[in-house]
Short mmCIF file of C-alpha atoms and ligand atoms in Angstrom, two decimals:
data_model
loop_
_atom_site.label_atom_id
_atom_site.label_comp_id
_atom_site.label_asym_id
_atom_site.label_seq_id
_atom_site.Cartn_x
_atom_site.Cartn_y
_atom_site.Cartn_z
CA UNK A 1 -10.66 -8.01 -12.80
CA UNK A 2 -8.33 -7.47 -9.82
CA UNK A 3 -4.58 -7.18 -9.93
CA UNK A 4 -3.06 -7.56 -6.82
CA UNK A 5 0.46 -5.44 -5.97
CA UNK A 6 2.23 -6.57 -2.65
CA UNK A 7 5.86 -6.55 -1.47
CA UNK A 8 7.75 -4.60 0.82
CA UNK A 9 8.44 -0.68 1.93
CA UNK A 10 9.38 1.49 -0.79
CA UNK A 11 9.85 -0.73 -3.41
CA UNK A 12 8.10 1.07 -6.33
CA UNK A 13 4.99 -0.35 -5.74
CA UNK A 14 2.82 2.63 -5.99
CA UNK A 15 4.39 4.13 -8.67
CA UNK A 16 3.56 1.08 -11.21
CA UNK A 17 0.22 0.35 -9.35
CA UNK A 18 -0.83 4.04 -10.52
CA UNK A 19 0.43 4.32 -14.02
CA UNK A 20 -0.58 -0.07 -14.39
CA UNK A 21 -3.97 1.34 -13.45
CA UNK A 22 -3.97 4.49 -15.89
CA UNK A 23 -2.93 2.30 -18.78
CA UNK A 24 -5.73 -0.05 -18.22
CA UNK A 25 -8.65 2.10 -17.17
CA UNK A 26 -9.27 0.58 -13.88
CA UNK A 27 -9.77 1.69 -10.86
CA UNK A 28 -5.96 2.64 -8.16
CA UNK A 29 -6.45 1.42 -5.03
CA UNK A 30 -3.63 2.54 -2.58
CA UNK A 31 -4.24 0.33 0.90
CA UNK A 32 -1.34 1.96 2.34
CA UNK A 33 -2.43 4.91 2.07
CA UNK A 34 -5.81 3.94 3.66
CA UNK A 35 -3.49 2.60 6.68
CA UNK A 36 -1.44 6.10 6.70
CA UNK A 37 -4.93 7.88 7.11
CA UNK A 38 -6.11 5.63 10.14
CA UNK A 39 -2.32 6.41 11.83
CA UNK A 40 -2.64 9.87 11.33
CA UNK A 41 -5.91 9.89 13.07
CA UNK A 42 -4.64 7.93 15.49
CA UNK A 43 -2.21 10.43 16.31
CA UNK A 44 -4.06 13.90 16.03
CA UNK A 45 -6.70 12.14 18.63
CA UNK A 46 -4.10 10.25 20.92
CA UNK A 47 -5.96 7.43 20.75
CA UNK A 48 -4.89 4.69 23.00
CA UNK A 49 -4.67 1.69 19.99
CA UNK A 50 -4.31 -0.59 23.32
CA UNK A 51 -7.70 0.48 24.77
CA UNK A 52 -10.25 -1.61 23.46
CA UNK A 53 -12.95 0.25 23.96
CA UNK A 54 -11.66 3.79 22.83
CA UNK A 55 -10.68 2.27 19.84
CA UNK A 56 -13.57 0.87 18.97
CA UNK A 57 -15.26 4.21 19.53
CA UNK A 58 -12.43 5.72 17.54
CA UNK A 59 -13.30 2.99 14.21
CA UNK A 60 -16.84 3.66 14.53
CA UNK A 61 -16.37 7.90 14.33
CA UNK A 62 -13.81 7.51 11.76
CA UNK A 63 -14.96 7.98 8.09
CA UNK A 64 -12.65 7.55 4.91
CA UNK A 65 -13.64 8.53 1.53
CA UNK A 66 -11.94 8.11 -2.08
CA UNK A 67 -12.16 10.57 -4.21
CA UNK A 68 -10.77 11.39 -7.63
CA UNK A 69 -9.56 14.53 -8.22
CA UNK A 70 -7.77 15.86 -11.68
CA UNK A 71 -7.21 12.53 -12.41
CA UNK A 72 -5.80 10.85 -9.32
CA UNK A 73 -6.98 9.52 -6.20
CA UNK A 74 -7.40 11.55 -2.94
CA UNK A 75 -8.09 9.99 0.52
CA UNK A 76 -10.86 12.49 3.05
CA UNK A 77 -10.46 11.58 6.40
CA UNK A 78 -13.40 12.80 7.87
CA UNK A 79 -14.09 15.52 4.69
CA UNK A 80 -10.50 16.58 4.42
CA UNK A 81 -7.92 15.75 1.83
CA UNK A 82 -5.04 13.96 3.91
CA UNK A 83 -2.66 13.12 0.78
CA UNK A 84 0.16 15.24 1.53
CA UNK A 85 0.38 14.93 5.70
CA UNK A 86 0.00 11.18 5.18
CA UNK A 87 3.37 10.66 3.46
CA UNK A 88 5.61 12.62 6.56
CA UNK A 89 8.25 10.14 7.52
CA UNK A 90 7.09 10.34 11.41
CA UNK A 91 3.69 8.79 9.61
CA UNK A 92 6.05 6.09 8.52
CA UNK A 93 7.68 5.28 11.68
CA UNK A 94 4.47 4.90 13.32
CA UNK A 95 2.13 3.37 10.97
CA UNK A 96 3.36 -0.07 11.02
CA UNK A 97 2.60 -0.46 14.50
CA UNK A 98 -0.90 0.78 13.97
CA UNK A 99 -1.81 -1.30 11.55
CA UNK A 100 -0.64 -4.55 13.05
CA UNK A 101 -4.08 -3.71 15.42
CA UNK A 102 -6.56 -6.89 14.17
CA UNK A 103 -9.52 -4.50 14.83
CA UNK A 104 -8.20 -1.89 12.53
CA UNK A 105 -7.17 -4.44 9.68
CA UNK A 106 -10.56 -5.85 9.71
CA UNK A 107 -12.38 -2.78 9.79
CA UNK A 108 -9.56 -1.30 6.93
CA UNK A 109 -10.67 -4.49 4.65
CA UNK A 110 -14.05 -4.24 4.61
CA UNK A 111 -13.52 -0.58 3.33
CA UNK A 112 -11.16 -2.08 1.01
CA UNK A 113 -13.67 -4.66 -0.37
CA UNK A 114 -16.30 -2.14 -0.38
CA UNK A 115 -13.96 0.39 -2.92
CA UNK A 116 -13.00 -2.49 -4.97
CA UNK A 117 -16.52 -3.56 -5.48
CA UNK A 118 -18.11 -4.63 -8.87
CA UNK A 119 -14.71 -2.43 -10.62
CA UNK A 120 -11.94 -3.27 -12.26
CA UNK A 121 -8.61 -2.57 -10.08
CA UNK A 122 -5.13 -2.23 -9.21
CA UNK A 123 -5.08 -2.90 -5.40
CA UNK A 124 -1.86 -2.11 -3.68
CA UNK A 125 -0.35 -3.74 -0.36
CA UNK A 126 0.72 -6.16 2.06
CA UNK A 127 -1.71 -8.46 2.41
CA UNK A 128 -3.60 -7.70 -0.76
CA UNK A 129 -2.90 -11.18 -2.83
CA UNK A 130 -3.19 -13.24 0.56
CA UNK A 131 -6.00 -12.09 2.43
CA UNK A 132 -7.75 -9.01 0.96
CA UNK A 133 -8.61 -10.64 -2.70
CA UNK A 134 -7.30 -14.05 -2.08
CA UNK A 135 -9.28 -14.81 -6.09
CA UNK A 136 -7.48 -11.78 -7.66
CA UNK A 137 -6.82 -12.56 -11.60
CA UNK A 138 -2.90 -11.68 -11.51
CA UNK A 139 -0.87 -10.88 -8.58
CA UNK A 140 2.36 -9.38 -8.28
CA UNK A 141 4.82 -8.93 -5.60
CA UNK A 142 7.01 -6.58 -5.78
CA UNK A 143 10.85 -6.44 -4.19
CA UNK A 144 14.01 -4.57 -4.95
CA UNK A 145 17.42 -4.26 -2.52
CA UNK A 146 17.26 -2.05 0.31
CA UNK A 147 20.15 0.55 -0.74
CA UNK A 148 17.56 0.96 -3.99
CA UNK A 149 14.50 1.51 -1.54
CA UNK A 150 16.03 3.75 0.60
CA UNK A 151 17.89 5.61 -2.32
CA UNK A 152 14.23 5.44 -4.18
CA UNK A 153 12.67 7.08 -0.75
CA UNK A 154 14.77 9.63 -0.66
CA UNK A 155 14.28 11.14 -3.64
CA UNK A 156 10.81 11.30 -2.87
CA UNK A 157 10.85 12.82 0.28
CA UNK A 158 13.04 15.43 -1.48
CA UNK A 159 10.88 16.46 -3.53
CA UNK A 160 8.00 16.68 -0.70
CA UNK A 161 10.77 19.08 0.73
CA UNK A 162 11.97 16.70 3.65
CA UNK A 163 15.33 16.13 3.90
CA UNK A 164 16.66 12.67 5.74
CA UNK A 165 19.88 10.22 5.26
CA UNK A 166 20.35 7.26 3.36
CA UNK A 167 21.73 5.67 6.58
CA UNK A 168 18.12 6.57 8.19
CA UNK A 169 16.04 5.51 5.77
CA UNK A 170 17.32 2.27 5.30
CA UNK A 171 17.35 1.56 9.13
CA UNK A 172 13.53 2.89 9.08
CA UNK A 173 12.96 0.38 5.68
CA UNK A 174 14.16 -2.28 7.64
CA UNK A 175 12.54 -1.70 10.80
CA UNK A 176 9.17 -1.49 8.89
CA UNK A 177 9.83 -4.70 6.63
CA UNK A 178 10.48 -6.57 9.66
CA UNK A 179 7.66 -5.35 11.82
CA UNK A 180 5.24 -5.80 8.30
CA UNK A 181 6.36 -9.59 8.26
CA UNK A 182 6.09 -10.68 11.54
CA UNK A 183 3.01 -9.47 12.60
CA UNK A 184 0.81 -11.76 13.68
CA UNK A 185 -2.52 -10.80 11.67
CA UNK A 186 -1.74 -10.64 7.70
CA UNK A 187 1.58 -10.60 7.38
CA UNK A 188 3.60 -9.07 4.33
CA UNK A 189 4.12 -12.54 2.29
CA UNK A 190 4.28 -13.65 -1.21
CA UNK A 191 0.74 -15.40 -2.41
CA UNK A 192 2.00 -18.76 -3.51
CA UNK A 193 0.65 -17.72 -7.53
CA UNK A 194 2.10 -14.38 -7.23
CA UNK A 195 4.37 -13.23 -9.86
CA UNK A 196 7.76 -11.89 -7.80
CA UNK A 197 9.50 -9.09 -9.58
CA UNK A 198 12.92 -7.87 -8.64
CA UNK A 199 13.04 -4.00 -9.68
CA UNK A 200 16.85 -3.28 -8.31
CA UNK A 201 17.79 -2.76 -11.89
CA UNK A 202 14.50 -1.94 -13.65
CA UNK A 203 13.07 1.39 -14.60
CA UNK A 204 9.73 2.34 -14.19
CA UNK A 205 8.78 1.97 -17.97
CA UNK A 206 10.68 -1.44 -17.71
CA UNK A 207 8.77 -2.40 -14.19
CA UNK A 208 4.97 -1.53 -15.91
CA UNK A 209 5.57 -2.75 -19.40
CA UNK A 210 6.50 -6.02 -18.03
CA UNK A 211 3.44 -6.34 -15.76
CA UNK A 212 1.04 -5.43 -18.88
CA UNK A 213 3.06 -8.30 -20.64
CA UNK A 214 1.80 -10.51 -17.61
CA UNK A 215 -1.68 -8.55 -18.08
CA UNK A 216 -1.82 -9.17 -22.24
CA UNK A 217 -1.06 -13.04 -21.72
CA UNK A 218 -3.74 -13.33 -18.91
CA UNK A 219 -6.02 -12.26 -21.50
CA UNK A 220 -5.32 -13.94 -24.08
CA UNK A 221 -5.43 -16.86 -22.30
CA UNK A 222 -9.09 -16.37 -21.12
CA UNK A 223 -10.39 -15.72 -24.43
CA UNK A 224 -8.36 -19.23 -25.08
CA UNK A 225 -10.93 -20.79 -22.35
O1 CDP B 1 4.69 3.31 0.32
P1 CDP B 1 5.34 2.44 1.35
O2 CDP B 1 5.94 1.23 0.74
O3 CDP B 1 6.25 3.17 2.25
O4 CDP B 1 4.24 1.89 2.35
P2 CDP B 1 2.70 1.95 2.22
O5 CDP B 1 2.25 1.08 1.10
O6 CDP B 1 2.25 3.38 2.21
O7 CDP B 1 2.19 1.25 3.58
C1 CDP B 1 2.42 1.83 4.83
C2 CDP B 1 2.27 0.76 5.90
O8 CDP B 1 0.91 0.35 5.99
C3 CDP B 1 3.06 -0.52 5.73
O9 CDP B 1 4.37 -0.44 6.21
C4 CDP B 1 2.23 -1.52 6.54
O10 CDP B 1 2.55 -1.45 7.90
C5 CDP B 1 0.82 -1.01 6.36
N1 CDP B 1 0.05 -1.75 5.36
C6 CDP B 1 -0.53 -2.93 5.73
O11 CDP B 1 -0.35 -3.38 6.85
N2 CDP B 1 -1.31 -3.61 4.85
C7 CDP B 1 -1.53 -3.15 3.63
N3 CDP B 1 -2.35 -3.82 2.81
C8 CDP B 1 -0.92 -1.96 3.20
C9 CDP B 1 -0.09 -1.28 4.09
#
């Protein structure tokens, strides 16, 4: 089975994805992230995303694992763990951009395909419900008020020991959101049988015990069949 998470910047998606994907057993896939790793590559290598033919050398050189380690899932970008320096906020500003490239989408979901393969998962995204697993079982999309996103993002980035204003975030939020859904090439939009889910005023036990009710009924409803 595939559950499908989309919806925009910072709006808890990760956080249920990974603990949807605990309490089921299946597999947490994190496309973001994948698109974080290719941007940071991008950048350590100054790759010119416009140059057709150094990217293309660039997609064919780069190689992205998945890994699990104590538990949870760790990206290699060509053998190393990435999972911290992926999650800087100048990754954020830039990543958007990168990802809008068609040749680096395409090449991104084959890899995704390719993880998901024969295995039951939680995959994460934009485009994830829309274009990546277009069949998925259950989709979700997942939205919640900016001032909540950027307060959410915050938080985080405290923790990660980066300090940055509300005012900031929520300009960079924006920026991203609107780059995300006007790009040409997969777009950030709600699959027409995607469940939407407003999380301004839910919790995160609130936000994953609600999917699992959508989960529980899904069942039941095959066994039904
Ligand atoms: O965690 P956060 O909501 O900040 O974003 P993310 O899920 O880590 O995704 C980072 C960026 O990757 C997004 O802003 C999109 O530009 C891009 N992305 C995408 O284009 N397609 C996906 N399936 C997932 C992410």
């Amino acid at each position: 089975m595939i559950i499908a998470i989309d919806g925009p910047a910072a709006a808890g998606k990760s956080t249920s994805a990974k603990l949807l994907a605990e309490r089921l057993n299946f597999l947490y896939l994190d496309t973001g992230a994948m698109y974080r790793c290719i941007a940071l590559s991008v950048l350590e290598h100054k790759i010119d995303i416009y140059d057709e033919s150094s990217l293309k050398d660039f997609i064919s050189s780069f190689k992205l694992e998945l890994k699990t380690v104590d538990g949870s899932p760790d990206f290699l970008v060509n053998g190393s763990s990435v999972s911290k320096k992926i999650r800087t906020t100048s990754i954020s500003k830039k990543v958007s951009e990168i990802s809008a490239i068609p040749a680096i989408r395409e090449y991104m979901v084959s890899l995704q395909r390719s993880f998901a393969k024969n295995s039951n998962c939680v995959v994460e995204g934009r485009d994830i419900g829309t274009v990546v697993f277009p069949e998925a079982e259950i989709k979700f999309f997942i939205i919640a008020s900016v001032e909540v996103r950027a307060q959410r993002r915050k938080l985080e980035l405290q923790n990660m020991g980066e300090k940055i204003s509300l005012k900031k975030l929520r300009h960079d939020i924006k920026a991203r959101d609107k780059y995300d859904s006007e790009r040409s090439h997969s777009p950030l939009k709600k699959a027409i049988n995607a469940i939407k889910i407003d999380t301004t005023k839910m919790n995160i036990n609130e936000q994953v015990n609600y999917m699992i009710s959508h989960v529980n009924l899904k069942k039941i409803g095959k066994n039904n069949k």
